[in-house]
Short mmCIF file of C-alpha atoms and ligand atoms in Angstrom, two decimals:
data_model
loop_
_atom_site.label_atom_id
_atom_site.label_comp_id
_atom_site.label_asym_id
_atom_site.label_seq_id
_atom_site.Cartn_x
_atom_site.Cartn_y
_atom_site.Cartn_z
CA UNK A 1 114.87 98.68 76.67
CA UNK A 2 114.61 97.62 80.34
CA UNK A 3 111.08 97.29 81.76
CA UNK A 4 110.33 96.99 85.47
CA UNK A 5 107.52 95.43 86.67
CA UNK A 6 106.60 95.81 90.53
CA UNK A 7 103.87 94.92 92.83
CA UNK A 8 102.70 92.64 96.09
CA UNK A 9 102.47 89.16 96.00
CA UNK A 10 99.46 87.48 93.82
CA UNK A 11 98.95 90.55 91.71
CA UNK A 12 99.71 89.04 88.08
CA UNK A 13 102.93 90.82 88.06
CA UNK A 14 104.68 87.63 86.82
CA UNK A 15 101.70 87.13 83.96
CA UNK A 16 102.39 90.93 82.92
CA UNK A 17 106.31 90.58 83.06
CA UNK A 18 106.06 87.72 81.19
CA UNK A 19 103.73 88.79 78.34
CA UNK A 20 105.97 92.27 77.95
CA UNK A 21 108.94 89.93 77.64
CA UNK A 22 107.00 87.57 74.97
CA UNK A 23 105.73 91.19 73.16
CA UNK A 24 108.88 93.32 72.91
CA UNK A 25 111.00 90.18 72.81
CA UNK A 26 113.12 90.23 76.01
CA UNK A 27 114.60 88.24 78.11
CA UNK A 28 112.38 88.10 81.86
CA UNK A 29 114.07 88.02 85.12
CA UNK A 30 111.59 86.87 88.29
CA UNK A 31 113.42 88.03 90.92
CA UNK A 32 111.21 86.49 93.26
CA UNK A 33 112.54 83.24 92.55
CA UNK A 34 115.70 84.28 93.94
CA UNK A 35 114.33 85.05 97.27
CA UNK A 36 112.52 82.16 96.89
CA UNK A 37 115.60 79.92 96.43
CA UNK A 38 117.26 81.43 99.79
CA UNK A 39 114.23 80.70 101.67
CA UNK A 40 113.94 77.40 100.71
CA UNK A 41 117.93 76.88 100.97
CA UNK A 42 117.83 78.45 104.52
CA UNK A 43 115.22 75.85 105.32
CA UNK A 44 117.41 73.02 103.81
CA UNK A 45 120.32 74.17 105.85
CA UNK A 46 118.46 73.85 109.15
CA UNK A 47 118.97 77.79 109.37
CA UNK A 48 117.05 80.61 111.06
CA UNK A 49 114.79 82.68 108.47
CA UNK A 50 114.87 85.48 111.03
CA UNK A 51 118.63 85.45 111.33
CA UNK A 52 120.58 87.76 108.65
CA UNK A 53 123.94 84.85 108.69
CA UNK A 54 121.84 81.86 107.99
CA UNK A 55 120.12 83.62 105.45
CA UNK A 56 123.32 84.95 103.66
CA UNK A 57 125.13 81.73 103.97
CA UNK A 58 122.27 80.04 101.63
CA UNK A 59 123.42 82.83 99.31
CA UNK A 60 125.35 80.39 97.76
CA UNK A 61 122.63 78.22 96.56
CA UNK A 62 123.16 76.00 93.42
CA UNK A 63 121.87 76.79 90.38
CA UNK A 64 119.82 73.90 90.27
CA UNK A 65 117.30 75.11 92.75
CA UNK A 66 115.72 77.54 90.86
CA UNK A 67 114.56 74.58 88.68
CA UNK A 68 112.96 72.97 91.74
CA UNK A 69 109.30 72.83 92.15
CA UNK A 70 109.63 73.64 96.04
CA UNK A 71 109.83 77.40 95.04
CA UNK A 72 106.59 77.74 93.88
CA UNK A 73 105.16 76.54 97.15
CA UNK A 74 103.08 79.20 99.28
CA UNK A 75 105.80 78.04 101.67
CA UNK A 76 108.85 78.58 100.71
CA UNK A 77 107.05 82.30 99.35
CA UNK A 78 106.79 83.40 102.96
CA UNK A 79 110.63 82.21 104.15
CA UNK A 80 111.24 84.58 100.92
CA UNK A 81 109.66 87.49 102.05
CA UNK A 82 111.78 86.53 105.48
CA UNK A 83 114.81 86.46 104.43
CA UNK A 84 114.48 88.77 102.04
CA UNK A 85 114.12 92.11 105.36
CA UNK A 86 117.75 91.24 105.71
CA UNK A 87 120.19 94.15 104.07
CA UNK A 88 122.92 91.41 103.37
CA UNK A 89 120.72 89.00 101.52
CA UNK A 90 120.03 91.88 99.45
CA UNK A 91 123.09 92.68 98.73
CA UNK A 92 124.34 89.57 98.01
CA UNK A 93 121.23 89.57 95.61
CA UNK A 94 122.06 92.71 93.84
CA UNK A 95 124.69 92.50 91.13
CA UNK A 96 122.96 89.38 89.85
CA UNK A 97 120.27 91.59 88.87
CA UNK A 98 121.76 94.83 88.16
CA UNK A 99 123.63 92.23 85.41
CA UNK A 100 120.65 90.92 84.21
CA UNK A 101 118.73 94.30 84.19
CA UNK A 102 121.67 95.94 82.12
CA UNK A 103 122.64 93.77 79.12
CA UNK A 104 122.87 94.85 75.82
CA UNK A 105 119.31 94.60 74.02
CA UNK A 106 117.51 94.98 77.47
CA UNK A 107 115.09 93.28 79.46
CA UNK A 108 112.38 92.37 81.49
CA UNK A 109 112.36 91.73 85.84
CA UNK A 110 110.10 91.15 88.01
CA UNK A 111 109.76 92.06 91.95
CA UNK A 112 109.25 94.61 94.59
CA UNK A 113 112.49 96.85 94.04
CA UNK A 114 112.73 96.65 90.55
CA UNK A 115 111.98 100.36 89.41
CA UNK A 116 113.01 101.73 93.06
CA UNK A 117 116.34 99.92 93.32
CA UNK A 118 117.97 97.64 91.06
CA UNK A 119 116.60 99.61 87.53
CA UNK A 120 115.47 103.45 88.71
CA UNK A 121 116.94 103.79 85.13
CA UNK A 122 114.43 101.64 83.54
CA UNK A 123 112.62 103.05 80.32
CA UNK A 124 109.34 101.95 81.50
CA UNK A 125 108.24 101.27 85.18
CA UNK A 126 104.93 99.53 86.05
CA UNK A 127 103.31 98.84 89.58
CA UNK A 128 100.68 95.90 89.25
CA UNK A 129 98.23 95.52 92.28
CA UNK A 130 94.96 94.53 93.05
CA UNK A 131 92.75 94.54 96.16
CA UNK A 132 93.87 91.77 98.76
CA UNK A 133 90.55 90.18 98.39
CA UNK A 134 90.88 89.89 95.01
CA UNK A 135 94.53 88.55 95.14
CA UNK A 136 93.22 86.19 97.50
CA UNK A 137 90.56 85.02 95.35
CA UNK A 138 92.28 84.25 92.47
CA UNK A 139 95.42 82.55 94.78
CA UNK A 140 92.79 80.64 96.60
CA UNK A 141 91.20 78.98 93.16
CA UNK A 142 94.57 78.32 91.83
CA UNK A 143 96.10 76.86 94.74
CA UNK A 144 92.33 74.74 95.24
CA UNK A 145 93.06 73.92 91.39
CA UNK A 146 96.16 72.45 91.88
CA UNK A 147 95.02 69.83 94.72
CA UNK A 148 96.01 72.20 97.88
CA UNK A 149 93.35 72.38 100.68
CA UNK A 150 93.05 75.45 101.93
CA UNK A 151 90.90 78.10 103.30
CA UNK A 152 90.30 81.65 102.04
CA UNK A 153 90.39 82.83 104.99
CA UNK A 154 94.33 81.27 105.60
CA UNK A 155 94.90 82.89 102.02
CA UNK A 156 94.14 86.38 103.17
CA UNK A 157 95.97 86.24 106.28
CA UNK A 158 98.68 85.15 104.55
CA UNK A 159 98.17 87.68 101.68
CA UNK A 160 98.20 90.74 104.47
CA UNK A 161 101.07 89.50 106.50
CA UNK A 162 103.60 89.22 103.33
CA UNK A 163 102.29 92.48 102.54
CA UNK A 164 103.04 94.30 105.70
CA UNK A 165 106.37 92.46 106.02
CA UNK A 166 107.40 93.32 102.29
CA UNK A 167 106.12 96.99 102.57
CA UNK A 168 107.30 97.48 105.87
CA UNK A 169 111.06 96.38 105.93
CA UNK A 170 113.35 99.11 105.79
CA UNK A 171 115.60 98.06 102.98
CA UNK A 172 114.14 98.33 99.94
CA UNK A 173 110.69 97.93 100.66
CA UNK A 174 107.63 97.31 98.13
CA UNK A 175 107.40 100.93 97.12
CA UNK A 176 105.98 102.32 93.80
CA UNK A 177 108.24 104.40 92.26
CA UNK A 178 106.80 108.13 91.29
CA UNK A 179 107.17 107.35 87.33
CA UNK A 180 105.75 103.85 87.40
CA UNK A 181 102.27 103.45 86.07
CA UNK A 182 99.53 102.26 88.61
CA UNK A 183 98.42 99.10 87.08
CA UNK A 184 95.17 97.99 89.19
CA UNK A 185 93.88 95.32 88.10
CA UNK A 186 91.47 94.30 90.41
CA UNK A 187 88.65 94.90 88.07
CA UNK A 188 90.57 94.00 84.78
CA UNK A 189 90.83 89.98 83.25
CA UNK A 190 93.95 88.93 82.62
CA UNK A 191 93.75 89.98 78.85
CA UNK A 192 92.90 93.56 79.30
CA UNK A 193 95.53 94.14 82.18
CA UNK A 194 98.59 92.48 79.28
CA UNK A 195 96.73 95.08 76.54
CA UNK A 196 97.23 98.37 79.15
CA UNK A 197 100.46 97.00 80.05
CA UNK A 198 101.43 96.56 76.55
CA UNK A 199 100.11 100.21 75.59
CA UNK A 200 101.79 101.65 77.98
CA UNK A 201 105.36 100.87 77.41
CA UNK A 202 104.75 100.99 73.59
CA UNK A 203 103.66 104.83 74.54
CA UNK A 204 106.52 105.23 77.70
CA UNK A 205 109.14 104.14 74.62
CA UNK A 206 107.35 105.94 71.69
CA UNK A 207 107.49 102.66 69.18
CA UNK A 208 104.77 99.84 68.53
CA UNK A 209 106.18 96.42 68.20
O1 DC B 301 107.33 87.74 93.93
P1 DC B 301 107.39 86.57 94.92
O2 DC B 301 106.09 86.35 95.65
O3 DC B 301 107.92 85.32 94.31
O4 DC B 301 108.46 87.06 96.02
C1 DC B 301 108.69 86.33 97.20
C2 DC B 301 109.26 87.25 98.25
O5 DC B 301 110.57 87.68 97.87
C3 DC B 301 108.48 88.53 98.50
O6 DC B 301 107.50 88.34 99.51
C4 DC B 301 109.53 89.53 98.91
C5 DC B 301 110.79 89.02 98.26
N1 DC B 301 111.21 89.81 97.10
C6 DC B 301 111.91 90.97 97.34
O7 DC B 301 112.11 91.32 98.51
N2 DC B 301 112.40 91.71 96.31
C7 DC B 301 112.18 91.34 95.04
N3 DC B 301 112.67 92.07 94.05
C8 DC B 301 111.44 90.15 94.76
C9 DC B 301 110.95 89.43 95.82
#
């Protein structure tokens, strides 16, 4: 079974991937963190974000930086969603996927292209949002919980631009696709959004656990 999980940045996506995969037992793929990693190698190289050959070139990052705690950063999540507009980066992002998306038991990714792109084949498809506001909110407490000044304010801006950039690119852009389930959790907790989640792939694949 191959479950794709889509949505903008800060909308518990990576919570609900991750309690499917825990649930039906699969293996979960956060794509993200590939962007993430040619960001944040682009940045080590000295390259240009902006510019589709420095990005590809840091392609070829080692496997070790996915382990690095510099991914996370709200950072290196915006040279992501900058490198990520660029049709080669994709590309040389794809297979990796497409493999992980495909082997034998199934699994669980992850991202803004999932359901559109890399798995249109996927048994169940869900699009997680939530207001900006409200994805600011909760980034803004976690980010103040883990020691990082900053303002709301800085938090929204920053929560509208990735969205325009990641909607708005012409490659594969943050699109739900027409048989994913809108999962808006803006006025859900945590809990309720895994239980709808849950329900509806156990319904989408016509078994319980
Ligand atoms: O999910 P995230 O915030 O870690 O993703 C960081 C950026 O990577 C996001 O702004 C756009 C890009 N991305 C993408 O283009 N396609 C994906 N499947 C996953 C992420």
């Amino acid at each position: 079974m191959i479950i794709a999980v889509d949505g903008p940045t800060a909308s518990g996506k990576g919570t609900i991937a991750r309690a499917l995969a825990a649930h039906f037992g699969l293996p979960v793929l956060d794509t993200g963190l590939l962007y993430r990693a040619v960001g944040y190698q682009t940045q080590l190289d000295h390259g240009d974000p902006d510019k589709a050959a420095d990005a590809l070139a840091a392609c070829d990052f080692p496997a070790t930086l996915l382990e690095d705690p510099a991914l996370r950063y709200e950072s290196t999540g915006s040279l992501a969603s900058r490198v990520s507009v660029h049709p080669p980066v994709r590309a040389a992002l794809f297979q990796r996927q497409v493999d992980f998306a495909n082997q034998p038991g199934g699994a669980v990714l992850d991202g803004r292209d999932i359901g559109t792109v890399i798995a249109p084949h996927a048994d169940a498809k869900l699009f997680v949002t939530a207001s900006p506001e409200e994805r600011a909110r909760r980034r803004h407490a976690e980010m103040l919980g883990r020691g990082v000044e900053v303002s709301y304010e800085a938090v929204l801006a920053d929560i509208h631009a990735r969205d325009a950039r990641d909607t708005g690119r012409a490659d594969a852009p943050l699109l739900r696709a027409a048989d994913a389930l809108l999962l808006d959790n803006t006025a859900l907790d945590r809990d309720a959004a895994i239980a709808a989640a849950i329900a509806f792939v156990e319904g989408r694949v016509g078994r319980s656990s």
